[in-house]
Coordinates of N, CA, C and O in Angstrom, one line a residue:
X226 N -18.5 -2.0 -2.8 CA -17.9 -1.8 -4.1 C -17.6 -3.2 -4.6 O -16.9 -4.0 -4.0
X227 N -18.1 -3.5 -6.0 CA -17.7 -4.7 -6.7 C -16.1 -4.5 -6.9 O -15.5 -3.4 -7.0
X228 N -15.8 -6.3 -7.0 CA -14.6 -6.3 -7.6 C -13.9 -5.7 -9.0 O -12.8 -5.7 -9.5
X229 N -14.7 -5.4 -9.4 CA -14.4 -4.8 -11.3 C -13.8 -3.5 -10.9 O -12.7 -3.2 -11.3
X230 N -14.5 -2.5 -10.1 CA -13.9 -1.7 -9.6 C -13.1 -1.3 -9.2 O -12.7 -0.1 -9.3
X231 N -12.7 -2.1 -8.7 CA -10.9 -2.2 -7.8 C -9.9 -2.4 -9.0 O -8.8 -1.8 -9.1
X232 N -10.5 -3.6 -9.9 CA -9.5 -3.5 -10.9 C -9.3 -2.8 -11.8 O -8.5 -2.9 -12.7
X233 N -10.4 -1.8 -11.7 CA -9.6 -0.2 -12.8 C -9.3 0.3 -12.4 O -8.4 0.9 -13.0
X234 N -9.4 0.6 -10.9 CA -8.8 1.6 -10.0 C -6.8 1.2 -10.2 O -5.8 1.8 -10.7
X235 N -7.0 -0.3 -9.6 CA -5.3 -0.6 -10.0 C -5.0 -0.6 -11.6 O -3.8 -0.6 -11.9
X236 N -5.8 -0.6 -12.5 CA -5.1 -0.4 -13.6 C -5.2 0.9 -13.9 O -4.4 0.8 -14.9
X237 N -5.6 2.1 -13.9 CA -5.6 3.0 -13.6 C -4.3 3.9 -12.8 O -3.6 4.8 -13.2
X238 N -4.2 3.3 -11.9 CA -2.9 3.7 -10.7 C -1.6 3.3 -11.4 O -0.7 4.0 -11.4
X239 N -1.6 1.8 -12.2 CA -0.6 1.3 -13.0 C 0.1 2.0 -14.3 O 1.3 2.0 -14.8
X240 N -1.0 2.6 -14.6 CA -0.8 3.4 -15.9 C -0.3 5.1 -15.8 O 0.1 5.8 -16.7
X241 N -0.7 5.4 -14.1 CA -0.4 6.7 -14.2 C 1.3 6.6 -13.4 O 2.1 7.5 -13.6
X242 N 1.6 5.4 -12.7 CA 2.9 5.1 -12.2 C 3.6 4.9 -13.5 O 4.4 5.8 -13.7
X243 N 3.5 4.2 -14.1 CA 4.1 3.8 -15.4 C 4.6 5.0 -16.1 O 5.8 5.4 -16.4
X244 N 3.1 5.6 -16.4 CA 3.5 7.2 -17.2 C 4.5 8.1 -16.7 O 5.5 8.6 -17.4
X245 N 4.3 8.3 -15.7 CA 5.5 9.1 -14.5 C 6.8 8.4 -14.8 O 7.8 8.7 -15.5
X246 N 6.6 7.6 -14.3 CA 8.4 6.6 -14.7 C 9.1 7.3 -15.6 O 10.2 7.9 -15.4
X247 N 8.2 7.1 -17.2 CA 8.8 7.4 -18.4 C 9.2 8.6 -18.6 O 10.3 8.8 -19.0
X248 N 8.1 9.7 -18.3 CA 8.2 10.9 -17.9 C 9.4 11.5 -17.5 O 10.0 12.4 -18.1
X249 N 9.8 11.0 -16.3 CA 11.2 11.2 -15.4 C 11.9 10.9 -15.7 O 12.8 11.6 -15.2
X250 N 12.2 9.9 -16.5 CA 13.7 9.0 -16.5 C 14.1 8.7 -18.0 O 15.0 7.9 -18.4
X251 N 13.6 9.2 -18.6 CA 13.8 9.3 -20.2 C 13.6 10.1 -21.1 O 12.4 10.4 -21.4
X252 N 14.6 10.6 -21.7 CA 14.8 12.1 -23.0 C 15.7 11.1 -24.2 O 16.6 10.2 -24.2
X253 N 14.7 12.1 -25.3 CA 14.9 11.8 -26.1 C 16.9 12.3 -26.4 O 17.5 13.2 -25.9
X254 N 17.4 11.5 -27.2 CA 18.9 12.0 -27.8 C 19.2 12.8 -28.8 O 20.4 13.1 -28.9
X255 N 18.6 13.2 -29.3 CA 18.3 14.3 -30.1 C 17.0 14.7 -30.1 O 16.1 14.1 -29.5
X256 N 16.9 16.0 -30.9 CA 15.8 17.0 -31.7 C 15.1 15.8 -31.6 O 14.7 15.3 -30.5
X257 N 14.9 15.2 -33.2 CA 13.5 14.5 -33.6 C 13.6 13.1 -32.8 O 12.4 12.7 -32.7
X258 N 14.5 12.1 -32.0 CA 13.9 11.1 -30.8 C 13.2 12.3 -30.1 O 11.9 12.2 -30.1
X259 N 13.5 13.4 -29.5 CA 12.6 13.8 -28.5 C 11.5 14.5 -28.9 O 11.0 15.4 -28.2
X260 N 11.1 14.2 -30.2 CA 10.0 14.4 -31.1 C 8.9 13.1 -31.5 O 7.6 13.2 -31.7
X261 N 9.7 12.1 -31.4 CA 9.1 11.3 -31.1 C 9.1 10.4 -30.2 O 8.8 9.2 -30.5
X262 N 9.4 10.6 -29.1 CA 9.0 10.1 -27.7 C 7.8 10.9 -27.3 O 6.9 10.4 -26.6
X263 N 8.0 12.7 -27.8 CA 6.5 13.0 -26.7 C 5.9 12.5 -27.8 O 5.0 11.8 -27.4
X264 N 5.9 12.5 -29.1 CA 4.3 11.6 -29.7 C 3.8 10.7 -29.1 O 2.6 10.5 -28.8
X265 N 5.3 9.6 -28.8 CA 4.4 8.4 -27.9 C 4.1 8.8 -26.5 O 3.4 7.9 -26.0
X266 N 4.4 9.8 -25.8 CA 3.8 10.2 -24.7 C 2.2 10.3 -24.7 O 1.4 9.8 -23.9
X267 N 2.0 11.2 -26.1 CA 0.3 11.6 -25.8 C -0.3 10.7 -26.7 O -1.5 10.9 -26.8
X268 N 0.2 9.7 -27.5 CA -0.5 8.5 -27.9 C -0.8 7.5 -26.6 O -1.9 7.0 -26.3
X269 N 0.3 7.3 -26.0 CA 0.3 6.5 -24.4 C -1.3 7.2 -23.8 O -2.2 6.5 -23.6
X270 N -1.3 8.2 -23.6 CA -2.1 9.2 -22.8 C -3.5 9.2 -23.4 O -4.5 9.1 -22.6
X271 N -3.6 9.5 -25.0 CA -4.8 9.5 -25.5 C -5.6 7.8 -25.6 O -6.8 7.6 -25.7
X272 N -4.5 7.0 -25.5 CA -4.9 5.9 -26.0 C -4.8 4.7 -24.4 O -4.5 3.5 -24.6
X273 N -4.9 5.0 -23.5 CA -4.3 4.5 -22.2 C -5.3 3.0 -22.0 O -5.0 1.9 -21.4
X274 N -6.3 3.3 -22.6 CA -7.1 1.8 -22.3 C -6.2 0.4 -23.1 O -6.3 -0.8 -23.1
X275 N -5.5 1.5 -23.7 CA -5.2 -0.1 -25.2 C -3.8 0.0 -24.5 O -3.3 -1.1 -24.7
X276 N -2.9 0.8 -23.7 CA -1.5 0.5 -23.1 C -1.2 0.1 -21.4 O -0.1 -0.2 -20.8
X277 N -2.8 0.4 -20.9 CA -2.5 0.1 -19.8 C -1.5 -1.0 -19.5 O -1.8 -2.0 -20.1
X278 N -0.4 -1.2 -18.6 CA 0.2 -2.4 -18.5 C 1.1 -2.8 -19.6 O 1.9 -3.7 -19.4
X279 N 1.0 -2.2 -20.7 CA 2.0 -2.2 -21.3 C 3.4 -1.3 -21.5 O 3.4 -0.5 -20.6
X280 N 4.3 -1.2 -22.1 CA 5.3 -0.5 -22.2 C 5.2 0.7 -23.0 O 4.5 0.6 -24.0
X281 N 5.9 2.2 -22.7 CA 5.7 3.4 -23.5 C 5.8 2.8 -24.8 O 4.9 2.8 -25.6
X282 N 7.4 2.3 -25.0 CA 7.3 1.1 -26.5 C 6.3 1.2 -27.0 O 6.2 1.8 -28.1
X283 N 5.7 0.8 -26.6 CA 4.6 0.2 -28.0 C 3.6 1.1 -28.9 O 2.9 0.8 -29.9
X284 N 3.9 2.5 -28.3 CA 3.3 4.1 -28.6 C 4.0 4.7 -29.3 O 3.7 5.7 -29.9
X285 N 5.5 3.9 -29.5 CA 6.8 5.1 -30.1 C 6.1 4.7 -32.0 O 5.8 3.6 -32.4
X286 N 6.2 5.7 -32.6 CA 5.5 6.0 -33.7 C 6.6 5.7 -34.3 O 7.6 6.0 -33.7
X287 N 6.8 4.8 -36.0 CA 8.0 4.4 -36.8 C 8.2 3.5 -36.9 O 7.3 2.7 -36.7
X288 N 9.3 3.1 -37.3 CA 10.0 1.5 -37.3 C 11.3 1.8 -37.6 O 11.9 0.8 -38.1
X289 N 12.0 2.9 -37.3 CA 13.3 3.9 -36.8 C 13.6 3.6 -35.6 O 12.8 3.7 -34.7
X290 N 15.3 2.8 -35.3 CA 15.3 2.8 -33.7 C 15.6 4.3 -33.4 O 15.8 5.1 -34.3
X291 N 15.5 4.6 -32.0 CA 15.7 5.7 -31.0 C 16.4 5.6 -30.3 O 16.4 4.5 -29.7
X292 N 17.4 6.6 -30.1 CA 18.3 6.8 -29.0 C 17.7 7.7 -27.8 O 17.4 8.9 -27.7
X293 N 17.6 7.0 -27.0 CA 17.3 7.5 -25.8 C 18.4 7.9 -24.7 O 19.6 7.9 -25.0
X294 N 18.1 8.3 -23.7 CA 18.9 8.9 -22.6 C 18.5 8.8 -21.4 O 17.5 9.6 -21.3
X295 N 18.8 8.0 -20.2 CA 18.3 7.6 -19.2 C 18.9 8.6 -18.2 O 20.0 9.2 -18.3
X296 N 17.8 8.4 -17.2 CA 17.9 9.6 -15.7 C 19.5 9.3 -15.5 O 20.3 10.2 -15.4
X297 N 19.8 8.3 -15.5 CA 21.0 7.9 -14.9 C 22.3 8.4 -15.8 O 23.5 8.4 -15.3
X298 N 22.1 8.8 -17.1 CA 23.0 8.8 -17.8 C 23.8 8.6 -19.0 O 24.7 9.1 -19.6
X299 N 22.8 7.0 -18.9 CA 23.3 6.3 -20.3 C 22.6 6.1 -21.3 O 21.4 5.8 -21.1
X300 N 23.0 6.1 -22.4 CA 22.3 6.4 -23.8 C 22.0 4.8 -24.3 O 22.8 3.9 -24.4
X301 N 20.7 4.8 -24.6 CA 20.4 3.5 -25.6 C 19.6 3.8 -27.0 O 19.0 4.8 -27.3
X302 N 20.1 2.7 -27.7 CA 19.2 2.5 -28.7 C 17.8 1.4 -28.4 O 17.8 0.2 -28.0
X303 N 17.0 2.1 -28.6 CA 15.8 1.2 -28.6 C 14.6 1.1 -30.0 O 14.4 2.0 -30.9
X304 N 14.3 0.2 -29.9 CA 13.1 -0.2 -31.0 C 11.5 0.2 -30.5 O 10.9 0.1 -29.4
X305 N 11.3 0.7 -31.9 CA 9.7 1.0 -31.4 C 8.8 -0.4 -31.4 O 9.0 -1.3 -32.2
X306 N 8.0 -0.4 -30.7 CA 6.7 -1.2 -30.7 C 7.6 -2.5 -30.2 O 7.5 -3.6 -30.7
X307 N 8.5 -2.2 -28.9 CA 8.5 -3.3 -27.7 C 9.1 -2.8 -26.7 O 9.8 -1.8 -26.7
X308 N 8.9 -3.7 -25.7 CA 9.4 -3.2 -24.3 C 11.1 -2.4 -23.8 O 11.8 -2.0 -22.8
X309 N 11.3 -2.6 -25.0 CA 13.2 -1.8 -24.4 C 13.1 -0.8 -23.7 O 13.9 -0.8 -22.8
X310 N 12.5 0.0 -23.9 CA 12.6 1.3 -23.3 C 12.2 1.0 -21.8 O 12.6 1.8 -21.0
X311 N 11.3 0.0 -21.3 CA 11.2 -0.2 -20.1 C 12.8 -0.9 -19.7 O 13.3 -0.4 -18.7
X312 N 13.4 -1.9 -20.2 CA 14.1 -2.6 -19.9 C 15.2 -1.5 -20.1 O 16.1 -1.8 -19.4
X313 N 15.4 -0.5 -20.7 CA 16.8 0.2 -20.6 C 16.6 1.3 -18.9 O 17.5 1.7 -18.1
X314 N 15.3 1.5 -18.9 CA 15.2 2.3 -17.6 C 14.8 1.5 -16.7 O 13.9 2.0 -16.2
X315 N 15.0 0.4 -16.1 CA 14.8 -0.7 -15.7 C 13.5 -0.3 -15.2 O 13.6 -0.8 -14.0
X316 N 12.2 0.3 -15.3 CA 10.7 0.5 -14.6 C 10.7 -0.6 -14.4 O 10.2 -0.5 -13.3
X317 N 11.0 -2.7 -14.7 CA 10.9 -3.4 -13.9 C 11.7 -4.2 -12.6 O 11.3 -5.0 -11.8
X318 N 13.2 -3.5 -13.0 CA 14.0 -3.9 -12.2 C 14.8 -3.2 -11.4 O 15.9 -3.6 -11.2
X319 N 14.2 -2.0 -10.8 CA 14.5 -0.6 -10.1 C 15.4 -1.5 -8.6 O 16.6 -1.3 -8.3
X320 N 14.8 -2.3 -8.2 CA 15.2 -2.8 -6.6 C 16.3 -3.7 -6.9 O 17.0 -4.2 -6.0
X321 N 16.5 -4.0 -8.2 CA 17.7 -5.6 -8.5 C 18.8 -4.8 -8.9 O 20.0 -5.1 -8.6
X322 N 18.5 -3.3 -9.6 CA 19.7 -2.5 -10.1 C 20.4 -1.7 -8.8 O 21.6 -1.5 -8.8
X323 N 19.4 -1.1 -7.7 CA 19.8 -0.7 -6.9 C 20.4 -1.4 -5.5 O 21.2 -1.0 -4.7
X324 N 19.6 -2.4 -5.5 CA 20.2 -3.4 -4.3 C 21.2 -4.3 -4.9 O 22.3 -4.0 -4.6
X325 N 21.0 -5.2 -5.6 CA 22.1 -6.5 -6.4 C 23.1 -6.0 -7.5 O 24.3 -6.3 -7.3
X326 N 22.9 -5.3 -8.4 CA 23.6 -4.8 -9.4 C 25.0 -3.9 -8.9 O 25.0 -2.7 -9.2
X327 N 26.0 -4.4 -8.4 CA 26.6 -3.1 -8.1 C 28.1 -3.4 -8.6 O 29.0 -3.8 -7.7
X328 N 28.3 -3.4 -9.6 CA 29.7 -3.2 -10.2 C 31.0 -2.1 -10.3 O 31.7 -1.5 -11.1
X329 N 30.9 -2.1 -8.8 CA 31.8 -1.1 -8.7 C 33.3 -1.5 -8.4 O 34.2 -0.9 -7.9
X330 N 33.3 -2.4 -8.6 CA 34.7 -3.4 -8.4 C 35.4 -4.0 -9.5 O 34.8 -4.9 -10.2
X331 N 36.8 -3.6 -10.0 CA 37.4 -4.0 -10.8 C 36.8 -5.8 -11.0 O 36.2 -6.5 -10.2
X332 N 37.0 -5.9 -11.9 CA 37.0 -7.4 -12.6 C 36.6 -8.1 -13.5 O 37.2 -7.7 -14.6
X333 N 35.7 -9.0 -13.7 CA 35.4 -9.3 -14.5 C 33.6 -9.3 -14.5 O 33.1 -9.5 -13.4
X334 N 32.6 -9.1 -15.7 CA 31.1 -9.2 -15.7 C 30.8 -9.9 -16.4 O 31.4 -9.7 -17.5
X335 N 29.7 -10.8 -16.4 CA 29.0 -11.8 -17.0 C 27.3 -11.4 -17.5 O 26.5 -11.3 -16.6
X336 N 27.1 -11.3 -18.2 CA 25.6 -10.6 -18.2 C 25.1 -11.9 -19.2 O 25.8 -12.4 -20.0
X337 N 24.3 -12.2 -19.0 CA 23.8 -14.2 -20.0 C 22.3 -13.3 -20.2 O 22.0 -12.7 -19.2
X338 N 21.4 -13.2 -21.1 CA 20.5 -13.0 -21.5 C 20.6 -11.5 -21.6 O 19.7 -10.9 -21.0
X339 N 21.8 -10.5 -22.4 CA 21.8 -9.4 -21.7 C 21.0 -8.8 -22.9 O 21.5 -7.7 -23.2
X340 N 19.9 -9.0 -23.7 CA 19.2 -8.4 -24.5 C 20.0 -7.0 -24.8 O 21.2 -7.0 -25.2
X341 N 19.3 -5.7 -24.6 CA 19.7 -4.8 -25.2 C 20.8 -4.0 -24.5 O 21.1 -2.8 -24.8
X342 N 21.5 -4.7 -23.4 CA 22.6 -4.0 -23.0 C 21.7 -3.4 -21.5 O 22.6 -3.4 -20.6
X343 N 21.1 -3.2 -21.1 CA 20.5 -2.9 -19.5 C 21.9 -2.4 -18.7 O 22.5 -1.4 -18.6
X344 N 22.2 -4.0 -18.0 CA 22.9 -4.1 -17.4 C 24.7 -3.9 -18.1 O 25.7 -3.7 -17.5
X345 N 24.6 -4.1 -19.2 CA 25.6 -4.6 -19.4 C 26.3 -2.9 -19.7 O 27.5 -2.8 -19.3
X346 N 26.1 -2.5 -20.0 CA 26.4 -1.1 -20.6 C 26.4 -0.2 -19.3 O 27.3 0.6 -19.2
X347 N 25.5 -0.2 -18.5 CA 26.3 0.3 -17.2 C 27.4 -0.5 -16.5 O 28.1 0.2 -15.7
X348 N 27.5 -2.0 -16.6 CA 29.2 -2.3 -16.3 C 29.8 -2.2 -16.9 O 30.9 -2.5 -16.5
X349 N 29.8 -1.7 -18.1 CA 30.9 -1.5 -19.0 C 32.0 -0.1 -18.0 O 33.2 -0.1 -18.0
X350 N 31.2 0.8 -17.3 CA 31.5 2.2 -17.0 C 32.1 1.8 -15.8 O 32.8 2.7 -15.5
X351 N 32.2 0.7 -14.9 CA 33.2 0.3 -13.8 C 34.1 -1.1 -13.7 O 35.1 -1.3 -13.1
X352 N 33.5 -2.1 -14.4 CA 34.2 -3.5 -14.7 C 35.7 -3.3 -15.7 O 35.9 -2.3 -16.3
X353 N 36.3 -4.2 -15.6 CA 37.6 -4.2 -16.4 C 37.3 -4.9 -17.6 O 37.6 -4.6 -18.8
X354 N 36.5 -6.1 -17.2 CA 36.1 -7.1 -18.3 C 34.3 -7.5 -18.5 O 33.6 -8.0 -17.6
X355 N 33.8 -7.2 -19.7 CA 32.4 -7.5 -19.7 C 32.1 -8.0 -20.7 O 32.3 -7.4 -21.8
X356 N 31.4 -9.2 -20.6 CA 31.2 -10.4 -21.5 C 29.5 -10.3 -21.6 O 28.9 -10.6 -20.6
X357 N 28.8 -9.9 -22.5 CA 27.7 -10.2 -23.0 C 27.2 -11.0 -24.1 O 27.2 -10.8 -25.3
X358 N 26.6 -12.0 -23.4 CA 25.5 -13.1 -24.1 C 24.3 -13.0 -24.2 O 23.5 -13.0 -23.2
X359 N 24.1 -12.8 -26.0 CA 22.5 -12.7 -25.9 C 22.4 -13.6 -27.6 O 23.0 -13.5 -28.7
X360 N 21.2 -14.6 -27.2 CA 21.2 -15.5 -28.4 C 20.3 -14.8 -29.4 O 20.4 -15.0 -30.6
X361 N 19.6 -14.3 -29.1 CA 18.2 -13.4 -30.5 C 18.7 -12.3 -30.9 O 18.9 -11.2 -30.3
X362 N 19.0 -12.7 -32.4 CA 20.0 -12.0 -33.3 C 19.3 -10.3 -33.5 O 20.1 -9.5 -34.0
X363 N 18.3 -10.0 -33.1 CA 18.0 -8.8 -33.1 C 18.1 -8.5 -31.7 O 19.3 -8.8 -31.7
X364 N 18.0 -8.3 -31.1 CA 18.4 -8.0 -29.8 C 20.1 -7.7 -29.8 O 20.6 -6.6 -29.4
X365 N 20.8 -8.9 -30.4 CA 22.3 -8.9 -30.2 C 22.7 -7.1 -31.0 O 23.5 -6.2 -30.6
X366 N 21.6 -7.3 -32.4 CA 22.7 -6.2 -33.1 C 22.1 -4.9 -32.2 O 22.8 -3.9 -32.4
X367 N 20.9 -4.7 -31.4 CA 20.8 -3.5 -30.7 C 22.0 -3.1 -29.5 O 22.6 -2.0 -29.2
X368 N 22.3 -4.6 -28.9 CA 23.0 -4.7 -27.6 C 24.7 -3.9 -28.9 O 25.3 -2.9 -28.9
X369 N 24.8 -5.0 -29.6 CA 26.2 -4.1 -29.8 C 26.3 -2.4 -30.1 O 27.2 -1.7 -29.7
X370 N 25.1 -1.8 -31.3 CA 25.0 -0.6 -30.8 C 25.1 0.2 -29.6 O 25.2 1.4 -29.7
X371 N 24.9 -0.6 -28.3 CA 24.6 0.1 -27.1 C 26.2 0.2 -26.2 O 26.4 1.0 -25.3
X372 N 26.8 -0.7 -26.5 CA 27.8 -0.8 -26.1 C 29.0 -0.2 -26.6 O 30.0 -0.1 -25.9
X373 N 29.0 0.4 -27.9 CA 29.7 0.9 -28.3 C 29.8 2.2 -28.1 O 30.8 2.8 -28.7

């Protein structure tokens, strides 16, 4: 078997891991977000050659943010047509949120690049004090919807 092979196979496997992720770990916050998340589900699905490797994002249909609802709990606002919705369900950072991430101790939290609140908005739910820095002014006004 040539090498070209193998790499559809893994982008292939990439795209059906990915799809599952989103699948499992994210509902819409209302009626019409969970109206338009499954759109971008079967745009993701219909259209999989053009998102392989990319984020469900970029499928969410609008230029309306969404409130989403993660397996774990917590509600974000995210933008269509970029990666937040991976970064609010961490699909890249599953092992750093479960191993390193653990704010279960009174004190104080530092989050420096906290884009749309990830991390920061689940320390908000056990920290006493949580300081988020994020310098890209669109990012910042998503992060303060998320925290609030």
């Amino acid at each position: 078997m040539n090498n070209l092979y193998f790499k559809k196979i893994n982008k292939i496997n990439l795209f059906i891991k990915s799809f599952l992720h989103y699948l499992l770990n994210v509902r819409g916050y209302s009626y019409y977000d969970q109206l338009r998340l499954s759109l971008a589900f079967l745009i993701y699905v219909i259209n999989f050659r053009k998102f392989a490797g990319h984020s469900l994002g970029y499928a969410i249909p609008g230029n309306d943010l969404l409130k989403i609802k993660t397996r774990d709990g917590y509600a974000f606002y995210i933008r269509p047509k970029t990666s937040d919705i991976t970064m609010a369900t961490f699909a890249l950072e599953r092992y750093e949120l479960e191993r390193w991430f653990k704010p279960h101790a009174k004190g104080i939290v530092v989050d420096v690049g906290a884009h749309i609140g990830s991390y920061t908005v689940r320390a908000c739910k056990h920290a006493n004090i949580v300081i988020a820095i994020e310098p890209d002014e669109e990012s910042y006004n998503i992060l303060s919807k998320n925290v609030i």
